[in-house]
PDB file of C-alpha atoms in Angstrom:
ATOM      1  CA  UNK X1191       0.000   0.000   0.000  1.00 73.00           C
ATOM      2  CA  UNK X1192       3.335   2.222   0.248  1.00 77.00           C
ATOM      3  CA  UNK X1193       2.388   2.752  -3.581  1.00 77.00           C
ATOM      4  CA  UNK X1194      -0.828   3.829  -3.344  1.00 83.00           C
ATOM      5  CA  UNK X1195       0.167   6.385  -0.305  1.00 84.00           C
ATOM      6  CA  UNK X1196       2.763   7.845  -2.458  1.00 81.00           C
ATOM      7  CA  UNK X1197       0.305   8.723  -5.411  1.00 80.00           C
ATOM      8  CA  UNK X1198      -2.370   9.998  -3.147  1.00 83.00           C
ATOM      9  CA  UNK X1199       0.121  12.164  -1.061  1.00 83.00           C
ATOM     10  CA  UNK X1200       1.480  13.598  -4.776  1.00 80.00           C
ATOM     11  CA  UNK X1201      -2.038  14.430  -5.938  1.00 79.00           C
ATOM     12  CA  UNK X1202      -2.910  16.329  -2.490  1.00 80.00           C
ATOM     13  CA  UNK X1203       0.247  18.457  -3.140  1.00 77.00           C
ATOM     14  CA  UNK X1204      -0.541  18.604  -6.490  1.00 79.00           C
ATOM     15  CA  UNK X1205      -4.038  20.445  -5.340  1.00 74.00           C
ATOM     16  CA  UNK X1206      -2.320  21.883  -2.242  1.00 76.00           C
ATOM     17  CA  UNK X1207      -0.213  23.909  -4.604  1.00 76.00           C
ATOM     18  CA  UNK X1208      -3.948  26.148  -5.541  1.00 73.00           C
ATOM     19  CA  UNK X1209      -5.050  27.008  -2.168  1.00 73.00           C
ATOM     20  CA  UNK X1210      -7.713  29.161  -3.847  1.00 75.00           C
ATOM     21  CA  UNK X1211      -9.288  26.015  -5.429  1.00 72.00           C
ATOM     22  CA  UNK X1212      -9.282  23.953  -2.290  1.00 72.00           C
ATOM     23  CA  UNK X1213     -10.799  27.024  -0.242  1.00 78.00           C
ATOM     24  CA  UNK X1214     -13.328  28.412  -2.841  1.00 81.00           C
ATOM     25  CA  UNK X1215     -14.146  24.154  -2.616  1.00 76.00           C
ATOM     26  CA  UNK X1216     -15.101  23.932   0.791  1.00 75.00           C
ATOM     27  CA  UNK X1217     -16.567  27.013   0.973  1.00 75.00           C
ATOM     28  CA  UNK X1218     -18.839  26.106  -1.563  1.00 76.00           C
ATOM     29  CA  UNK X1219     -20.491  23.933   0.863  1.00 76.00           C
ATOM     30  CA  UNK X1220     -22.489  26.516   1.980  1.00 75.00           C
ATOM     31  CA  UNK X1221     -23.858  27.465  -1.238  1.00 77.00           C
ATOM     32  CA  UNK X1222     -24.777  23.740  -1.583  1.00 82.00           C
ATOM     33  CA  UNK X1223     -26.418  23.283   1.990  1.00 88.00           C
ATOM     34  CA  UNK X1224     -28.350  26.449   2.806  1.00 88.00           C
ATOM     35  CA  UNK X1225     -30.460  26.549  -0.227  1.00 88.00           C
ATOM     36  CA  UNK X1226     -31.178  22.595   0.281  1.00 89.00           C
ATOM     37  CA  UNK X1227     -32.228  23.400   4.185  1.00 91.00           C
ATOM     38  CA  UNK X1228     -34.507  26.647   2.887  1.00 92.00           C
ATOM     39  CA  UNK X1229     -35.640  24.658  -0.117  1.00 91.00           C
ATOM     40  CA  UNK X1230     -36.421  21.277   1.687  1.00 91.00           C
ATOM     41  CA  UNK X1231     -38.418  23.125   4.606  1.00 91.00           C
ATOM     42  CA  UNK X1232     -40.831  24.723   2.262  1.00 92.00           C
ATOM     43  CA  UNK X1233     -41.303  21.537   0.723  1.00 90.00           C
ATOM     44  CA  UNK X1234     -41.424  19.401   3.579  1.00 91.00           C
ATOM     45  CA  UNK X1235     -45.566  19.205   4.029  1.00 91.00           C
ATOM     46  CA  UNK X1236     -45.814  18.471   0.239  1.00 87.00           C
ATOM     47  CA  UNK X1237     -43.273  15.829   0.413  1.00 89.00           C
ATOM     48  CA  UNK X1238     -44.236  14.151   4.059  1.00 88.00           C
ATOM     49  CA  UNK X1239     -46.244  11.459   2.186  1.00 89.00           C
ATOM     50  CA  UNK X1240     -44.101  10.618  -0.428  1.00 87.00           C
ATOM     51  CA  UNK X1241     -40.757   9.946   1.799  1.00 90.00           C
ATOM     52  CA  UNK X1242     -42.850   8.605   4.450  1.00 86.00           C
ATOM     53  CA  UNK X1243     -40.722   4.772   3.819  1.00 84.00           C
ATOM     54  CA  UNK X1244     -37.472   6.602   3.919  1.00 87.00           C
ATOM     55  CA  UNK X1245     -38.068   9.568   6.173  1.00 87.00           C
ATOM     56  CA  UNK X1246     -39.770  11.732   8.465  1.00 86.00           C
ATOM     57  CA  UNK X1247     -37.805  14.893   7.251  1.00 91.00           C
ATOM     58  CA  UNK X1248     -37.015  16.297   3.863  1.00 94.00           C
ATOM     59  CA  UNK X1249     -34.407  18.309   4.530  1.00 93.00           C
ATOM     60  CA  UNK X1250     -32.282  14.583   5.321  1.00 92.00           C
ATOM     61  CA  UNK X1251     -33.783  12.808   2.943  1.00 94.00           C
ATOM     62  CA  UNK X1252     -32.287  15.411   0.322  1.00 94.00           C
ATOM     63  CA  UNK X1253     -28.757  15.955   2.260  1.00 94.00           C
ATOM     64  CA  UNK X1254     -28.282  12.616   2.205  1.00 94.00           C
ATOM     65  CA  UNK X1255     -28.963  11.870  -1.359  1.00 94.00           C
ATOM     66  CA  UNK X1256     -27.056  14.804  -2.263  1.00 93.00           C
ATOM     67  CA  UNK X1257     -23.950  13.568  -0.338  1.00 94.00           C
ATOM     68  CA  UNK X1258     -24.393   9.806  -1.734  1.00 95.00           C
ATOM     69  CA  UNK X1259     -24.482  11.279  -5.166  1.00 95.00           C
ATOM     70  CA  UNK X1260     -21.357  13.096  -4.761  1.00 94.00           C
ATOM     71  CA  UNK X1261     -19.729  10.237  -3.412  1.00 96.00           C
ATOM     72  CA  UNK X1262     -21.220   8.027  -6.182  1.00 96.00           C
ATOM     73  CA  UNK X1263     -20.022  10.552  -9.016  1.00 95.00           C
ATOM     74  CA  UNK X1264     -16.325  10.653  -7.755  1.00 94.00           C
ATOM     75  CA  UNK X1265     -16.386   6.620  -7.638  1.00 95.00           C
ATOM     76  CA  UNK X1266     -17.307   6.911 -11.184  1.00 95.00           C
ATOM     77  CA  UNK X1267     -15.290   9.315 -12.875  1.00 94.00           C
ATOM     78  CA  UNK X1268     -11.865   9.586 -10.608  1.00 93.00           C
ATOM     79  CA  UNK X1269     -10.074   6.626 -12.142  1.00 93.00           C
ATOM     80  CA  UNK X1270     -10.616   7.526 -15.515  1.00 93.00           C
ATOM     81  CA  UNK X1271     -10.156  10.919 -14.977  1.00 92.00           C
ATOM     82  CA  UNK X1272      -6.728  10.070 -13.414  1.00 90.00           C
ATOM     83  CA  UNK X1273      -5.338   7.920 -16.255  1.00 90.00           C
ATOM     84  CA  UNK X1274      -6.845  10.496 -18.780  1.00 87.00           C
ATOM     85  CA  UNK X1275      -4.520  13.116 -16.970  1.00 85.00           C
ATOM     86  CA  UNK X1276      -1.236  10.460 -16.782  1.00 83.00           C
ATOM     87  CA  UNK X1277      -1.770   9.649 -20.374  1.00 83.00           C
ATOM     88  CA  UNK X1278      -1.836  13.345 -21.536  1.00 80.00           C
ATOM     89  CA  UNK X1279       1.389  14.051 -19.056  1.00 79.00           C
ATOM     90  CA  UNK X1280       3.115  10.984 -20.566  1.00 78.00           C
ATOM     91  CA  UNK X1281       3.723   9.664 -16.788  1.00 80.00           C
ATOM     92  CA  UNK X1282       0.915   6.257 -17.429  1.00 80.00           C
ATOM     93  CA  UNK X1283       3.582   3.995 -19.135  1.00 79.00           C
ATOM     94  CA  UNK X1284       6.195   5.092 -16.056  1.00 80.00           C
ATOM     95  CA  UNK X1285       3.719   4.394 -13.249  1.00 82.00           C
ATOM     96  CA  UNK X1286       2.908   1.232 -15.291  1.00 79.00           C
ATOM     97  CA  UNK X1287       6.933   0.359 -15.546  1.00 78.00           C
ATOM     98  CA  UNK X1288       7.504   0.963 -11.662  1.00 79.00           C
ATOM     99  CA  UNK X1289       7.381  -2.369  -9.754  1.00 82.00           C
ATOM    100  CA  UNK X1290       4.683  -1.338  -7.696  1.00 80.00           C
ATOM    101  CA  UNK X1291       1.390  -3.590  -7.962  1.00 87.00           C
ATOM    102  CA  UNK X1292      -1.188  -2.690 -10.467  1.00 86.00           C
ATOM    103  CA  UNK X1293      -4.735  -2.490  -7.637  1.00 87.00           C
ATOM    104  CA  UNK X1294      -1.983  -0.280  -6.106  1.00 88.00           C
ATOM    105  CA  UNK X1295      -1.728   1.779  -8.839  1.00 87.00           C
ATOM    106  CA  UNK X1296      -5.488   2.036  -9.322  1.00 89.00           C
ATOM    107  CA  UNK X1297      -5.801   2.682  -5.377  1.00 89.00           C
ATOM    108  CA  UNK X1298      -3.289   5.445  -5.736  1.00 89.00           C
ATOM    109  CA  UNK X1299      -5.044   6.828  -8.845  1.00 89.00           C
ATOM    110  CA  UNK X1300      -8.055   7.670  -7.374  1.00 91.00           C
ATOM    111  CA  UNK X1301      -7.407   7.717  -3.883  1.00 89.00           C
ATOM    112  CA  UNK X1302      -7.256  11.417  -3.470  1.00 89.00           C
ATOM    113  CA  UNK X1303     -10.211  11.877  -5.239  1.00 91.00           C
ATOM    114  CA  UNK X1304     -12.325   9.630  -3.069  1.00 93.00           C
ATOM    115  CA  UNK X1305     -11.034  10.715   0.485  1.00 92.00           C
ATOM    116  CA  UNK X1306     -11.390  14.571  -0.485  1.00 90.00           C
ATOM    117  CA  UNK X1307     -15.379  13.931  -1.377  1.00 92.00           C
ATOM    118  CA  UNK X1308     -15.389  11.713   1.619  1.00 93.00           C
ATOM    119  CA  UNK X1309     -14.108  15.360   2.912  1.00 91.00           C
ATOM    120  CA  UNK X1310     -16.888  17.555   1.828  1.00 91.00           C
ATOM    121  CA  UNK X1311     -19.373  14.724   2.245  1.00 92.00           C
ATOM    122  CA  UNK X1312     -18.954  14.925   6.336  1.00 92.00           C
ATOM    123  CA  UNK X1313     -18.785  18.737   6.404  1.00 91.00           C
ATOM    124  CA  UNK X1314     -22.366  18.609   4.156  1.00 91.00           C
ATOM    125  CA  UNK X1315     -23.384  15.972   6.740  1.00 92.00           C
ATOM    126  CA  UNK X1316     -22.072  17.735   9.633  1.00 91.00           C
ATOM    127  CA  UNK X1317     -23.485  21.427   8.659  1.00 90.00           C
ATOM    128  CA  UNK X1318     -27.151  19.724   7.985  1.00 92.00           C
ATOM    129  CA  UNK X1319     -27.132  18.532  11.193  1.00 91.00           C
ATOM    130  CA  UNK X1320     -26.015  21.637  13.054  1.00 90.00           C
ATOM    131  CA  UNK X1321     -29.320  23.063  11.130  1.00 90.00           C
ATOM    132  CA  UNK X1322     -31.351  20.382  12.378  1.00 88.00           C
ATOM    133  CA  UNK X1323     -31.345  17.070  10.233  1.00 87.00           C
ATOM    134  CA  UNK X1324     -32.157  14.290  12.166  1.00 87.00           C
ATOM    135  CA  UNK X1325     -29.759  11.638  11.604  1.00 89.00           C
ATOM    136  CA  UNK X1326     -30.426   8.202  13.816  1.00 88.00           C
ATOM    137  CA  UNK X1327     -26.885   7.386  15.086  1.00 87.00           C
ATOM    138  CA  UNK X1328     -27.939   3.892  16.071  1.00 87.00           C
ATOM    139  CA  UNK X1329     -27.648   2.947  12.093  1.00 88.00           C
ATOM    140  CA  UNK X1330     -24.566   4.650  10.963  1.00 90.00           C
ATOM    141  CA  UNK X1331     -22.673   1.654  11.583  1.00 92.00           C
ATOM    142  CA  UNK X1332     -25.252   0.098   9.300  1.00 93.00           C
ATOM    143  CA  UNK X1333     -25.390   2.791   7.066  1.00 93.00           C
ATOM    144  CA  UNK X1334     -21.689   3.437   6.745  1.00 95.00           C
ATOM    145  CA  UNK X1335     -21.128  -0.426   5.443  1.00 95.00           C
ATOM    146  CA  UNK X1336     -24.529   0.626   3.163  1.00 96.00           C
ATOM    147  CA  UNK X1337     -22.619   3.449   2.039  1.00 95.00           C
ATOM    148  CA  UNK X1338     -18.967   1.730   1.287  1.00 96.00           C
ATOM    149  CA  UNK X1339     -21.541  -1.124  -0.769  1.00 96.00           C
ATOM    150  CA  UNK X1340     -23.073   1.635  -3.143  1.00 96.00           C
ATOM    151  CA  UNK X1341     -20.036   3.448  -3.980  1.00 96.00           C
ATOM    152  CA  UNK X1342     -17.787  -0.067  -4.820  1.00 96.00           C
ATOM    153  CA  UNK X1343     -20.740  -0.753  -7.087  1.00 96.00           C
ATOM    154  CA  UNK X1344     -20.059   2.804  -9.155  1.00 96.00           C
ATOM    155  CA  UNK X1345     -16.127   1.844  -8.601  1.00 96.00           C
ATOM    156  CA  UNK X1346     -16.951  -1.055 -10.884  1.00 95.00           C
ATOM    157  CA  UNK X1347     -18.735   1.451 -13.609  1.00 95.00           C
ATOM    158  CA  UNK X1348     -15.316   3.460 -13.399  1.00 95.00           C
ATOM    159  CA  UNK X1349     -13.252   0.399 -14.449  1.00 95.00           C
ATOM    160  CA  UNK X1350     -15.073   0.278 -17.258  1.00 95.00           C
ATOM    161  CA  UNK X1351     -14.957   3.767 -18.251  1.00 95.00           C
ATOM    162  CA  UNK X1352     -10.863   3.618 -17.512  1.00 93.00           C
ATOM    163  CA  UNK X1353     -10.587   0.675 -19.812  1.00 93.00           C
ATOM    164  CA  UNK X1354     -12.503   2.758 -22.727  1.00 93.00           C
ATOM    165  CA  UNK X1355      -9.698   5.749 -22.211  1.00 91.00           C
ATOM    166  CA  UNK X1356      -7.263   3.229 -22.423  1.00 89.00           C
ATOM    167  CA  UNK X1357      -8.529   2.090 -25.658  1.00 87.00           C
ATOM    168  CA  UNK X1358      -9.990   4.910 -27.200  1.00 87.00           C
ATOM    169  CA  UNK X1359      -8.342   7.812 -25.186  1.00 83.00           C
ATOM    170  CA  UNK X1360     -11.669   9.070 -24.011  1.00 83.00           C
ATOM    171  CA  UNK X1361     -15.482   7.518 -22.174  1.00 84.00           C
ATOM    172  CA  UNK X1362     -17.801   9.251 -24.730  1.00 83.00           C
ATOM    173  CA  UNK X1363     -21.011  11.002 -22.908  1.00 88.00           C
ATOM    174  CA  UNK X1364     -21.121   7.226 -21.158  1.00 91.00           C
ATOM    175  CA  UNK X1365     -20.072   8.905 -17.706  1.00 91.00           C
ATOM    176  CA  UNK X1366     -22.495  11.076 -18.295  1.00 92.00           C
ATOM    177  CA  UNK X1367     -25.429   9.020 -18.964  1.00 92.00           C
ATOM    178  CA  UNK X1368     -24.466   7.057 -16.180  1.00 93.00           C
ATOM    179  CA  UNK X1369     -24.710   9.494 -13.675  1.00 94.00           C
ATOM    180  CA  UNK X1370     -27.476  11.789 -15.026  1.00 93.00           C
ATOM    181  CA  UNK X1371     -29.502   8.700 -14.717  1.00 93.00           C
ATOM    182  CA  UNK X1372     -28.762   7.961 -11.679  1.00 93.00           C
ATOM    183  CA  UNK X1373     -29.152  11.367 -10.623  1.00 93.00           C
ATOM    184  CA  UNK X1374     -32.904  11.581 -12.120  1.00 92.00           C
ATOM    185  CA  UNK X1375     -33.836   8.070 -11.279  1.00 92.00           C
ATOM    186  CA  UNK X1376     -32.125   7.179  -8.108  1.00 91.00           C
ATOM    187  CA  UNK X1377     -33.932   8.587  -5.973  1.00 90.00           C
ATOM    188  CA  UNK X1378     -31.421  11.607  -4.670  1.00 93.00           C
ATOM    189  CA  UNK X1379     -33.893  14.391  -4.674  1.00 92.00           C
ATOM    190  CA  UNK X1380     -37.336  12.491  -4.254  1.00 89.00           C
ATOM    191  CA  UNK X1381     -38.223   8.834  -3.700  1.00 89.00           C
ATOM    192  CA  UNK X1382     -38.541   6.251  -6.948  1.00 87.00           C
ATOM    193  CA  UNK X1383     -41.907   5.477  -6.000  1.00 85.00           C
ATOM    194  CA  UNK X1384     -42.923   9.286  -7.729  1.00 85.00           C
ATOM    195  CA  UNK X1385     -41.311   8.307 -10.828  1.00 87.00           C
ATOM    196  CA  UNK X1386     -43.915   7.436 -13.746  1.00 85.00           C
ATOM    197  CA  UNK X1387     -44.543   3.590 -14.006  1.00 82.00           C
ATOM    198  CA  UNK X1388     -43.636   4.102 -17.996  1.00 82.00           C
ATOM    199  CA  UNK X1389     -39.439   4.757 -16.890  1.00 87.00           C
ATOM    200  CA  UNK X1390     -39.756   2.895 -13.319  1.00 83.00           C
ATOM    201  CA  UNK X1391     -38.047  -0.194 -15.160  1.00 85.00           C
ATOM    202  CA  UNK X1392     -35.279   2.050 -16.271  1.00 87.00           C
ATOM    203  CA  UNK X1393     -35.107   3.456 -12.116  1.00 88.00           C
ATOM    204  CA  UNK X1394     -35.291  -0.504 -11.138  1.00 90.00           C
ATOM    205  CA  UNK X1395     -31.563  -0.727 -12.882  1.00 91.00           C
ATOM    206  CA  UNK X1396     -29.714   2.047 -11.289  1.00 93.00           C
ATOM    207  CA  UNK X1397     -27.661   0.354  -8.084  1.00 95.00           C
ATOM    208  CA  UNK X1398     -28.028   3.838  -6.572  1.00 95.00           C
ATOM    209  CA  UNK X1399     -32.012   3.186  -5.960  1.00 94.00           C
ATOM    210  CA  UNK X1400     -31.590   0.300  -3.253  1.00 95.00           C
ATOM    211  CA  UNK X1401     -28.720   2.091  -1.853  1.00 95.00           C
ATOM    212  CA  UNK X1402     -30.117   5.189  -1.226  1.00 95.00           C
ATOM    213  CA  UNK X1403     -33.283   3.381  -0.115  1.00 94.00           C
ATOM    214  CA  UNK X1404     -31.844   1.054   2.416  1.00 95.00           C
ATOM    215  CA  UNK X1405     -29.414   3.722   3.584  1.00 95.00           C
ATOM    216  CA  UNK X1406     -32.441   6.619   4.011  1.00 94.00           C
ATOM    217  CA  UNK X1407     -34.172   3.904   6.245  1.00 94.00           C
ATOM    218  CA  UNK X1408     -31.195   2.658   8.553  1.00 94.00           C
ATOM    219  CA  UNK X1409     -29.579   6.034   8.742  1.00 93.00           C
ATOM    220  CA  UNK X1410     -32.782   8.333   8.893  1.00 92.00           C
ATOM    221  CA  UNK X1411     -35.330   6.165  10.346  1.00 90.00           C
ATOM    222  CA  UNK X1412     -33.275   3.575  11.950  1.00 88.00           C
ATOM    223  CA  UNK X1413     -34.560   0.762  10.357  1.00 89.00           C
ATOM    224  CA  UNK X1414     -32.929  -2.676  11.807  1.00 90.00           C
ATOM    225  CA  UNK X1415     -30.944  -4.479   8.879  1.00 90.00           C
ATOM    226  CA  UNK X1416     -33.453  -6.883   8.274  1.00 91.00           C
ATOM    227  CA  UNK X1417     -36.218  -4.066   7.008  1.00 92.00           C
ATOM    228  CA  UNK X1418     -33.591  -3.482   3.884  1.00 93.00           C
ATOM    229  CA  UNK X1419     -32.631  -7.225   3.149  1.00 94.00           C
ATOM    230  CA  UNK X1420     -34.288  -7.393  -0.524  1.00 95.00           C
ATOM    231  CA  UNK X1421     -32.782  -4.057  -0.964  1.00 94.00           C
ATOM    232  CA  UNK X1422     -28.819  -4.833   0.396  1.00 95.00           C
ATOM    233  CA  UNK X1423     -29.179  -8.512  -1.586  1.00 96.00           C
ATOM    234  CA  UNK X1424     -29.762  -6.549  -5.119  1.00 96.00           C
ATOM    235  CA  UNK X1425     -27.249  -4.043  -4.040  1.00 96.00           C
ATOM    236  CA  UNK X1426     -24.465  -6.850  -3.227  1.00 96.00           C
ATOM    237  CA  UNK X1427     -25.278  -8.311  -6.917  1.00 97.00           C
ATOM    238  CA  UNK X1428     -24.985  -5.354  -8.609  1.00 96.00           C
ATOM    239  CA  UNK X1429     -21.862  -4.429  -7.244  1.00 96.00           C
ATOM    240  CA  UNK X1430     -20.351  -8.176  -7.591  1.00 96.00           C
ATOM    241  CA  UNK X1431     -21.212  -8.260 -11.241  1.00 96.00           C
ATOM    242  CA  UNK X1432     -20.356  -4.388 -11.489  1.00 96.00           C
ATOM    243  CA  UNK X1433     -16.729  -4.948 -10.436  1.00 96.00           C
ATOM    244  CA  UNK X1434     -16.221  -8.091 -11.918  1.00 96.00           C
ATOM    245  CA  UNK X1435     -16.965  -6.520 -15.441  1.00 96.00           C
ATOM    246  CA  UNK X1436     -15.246  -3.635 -14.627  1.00 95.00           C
ATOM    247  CA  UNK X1437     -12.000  -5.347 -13.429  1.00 94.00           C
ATOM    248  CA  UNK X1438     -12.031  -7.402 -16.389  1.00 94.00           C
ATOM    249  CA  UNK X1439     -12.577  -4.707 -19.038  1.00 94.00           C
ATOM    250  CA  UNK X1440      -9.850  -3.065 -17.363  1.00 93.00           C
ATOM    251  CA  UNK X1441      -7.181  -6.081 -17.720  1.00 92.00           C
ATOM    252  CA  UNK X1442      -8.150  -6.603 -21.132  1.00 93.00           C
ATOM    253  CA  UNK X1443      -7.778  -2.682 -21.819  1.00 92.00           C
ATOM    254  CA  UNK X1444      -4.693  -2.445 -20.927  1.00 89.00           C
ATOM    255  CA  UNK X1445      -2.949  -5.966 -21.982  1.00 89.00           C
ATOM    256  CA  UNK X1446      -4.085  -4.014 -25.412  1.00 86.00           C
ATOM    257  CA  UNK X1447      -3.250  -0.610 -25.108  1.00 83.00           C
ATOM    258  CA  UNK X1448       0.503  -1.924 -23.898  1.00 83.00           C
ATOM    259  CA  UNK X1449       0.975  -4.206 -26.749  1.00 83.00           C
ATOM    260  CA  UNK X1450      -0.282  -1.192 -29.143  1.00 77.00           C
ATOM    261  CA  UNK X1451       2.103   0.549 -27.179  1.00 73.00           C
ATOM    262  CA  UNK X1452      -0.236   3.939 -26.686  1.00 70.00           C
ATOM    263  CA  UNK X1453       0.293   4.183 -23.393  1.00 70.00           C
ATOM    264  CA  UNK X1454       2.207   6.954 -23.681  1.00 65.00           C
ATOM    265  CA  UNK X1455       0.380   8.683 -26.418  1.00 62.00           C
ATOM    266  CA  UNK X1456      -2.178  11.215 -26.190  1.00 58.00           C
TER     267      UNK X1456
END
């Protein structure tokens, strides 16, 4: 793991390096969380009914969403992004040539990425409930193993967008497809039992529905385990078959790419 350290410590002095961007960052929590907390108590009689399975309050049901979303979107696009960057600096095919370990590598890669939206994540978290969100501790245990579940499932999606920049030097609008969908039809503003029965199928497919579900009802209700079975059983499958065909589009990417020898060209 000495590998993956030494990559994530480079990137953080990479970003280190713009203070400005790391500041204007976290400060842009507050222009995330404040309109969410007005926004979400005006709403909250209208949407009572509707979140009733997930929540008693709006204003969590929305923070939380928003901060599994986040979460979600960096698990998607950090690898990719990452190799995108070492390919156009010419640095891939050295990282590649060191003797470290390859899921080093790919730890390394996206590391930084990861812990600094596991960063803003608790800050959002911890702001919403300084306004009042009511968060059931009891499950966060629970939720946090929920949590690490839903965002190895959109690790898996990033493989396979990595592998297609290997290939083909970029993802297409794939990542964004991926995520606008799970966006609309996940369920991170208002629950998937609103959404028309004419795109629910579509809604059934995104991982990010049974996470955010079972995670809303152990974290915000506190829901035993057991209440989100069905839910954490799908989830677990998705995420097996998600990494599985990510890991192996990867391999095969890249056994490629080096015998085309484009590693190192943009």
């Amino acid at each position: 793991m000495r590998e993956a350290v030494a990559l994530i410590r480079a990137a953080w002095l990479t970003a280190t390096s713009y203070r400005v961007g790391m500041l204007t960052s976290l400060l842009g929590l507050v222009a995330v969380v404040l309109p969410l907390y007005f926004i979400a108590t005006a709403l909250q009689p209208a949407m009572a009914h509707a979140i009733a399975g997930e929540s008693a309050q709006y204003f969590g049901f929305v923070i939380l969403g928003a901060v599994t979303f986040s979460l979600v979107s960096t698990c998607t696009t950090a690898l990719p992004t990452a190799i995108d960057g070492a390919i156009g600096r010419g640095t891939l095919e050295v990282i590649l040539g060191t003797p470290a370990r390859l899921p080093a590598i790919c730890v390394g890669l996206m590391g930084y990425g990861v812990l600094w939206a596991l960063l803003r994540g608790v800050l959002l978290l911890a702001a919403a409930v300084a306004l009042g969100a009511s968060i059931a501790w009891s499950g966060a245990p629970v939720g946090l193993a929920l949590l690490a579940l839903t965002m190895l499932c959109y690790v898996g999606f990033g493989f396979v967008l990595s592998a297609l920049v290997l290939v083909f030097r970029t993802s297409g609008p794939l990542s964004a497809v991926l995520l606008t969908a799970s966006m609309l039809l996940g369920g991170v503003y208002y629950p998937t039992r609103v959404i028309p029965s004419w795109i629910r199928d579509v809604a059934d497919a995104m991982p990010l529905t049974y996470g955010l579900r079972a995670l809303r009802q152990v974290v915000l209700r506190g829901a035993p385990l057991v209440t989100v079975a069905r839910d954490v059983e799908i989830l677990t499958a998705m995420t097996m078959i998600s990494v599985a065909v990510g890991v192996g589009a990867f391999a095969l990417a890249l056994v490629h790419a080096r015998r085309a020898g484009t590693l190192s060209s943009y």
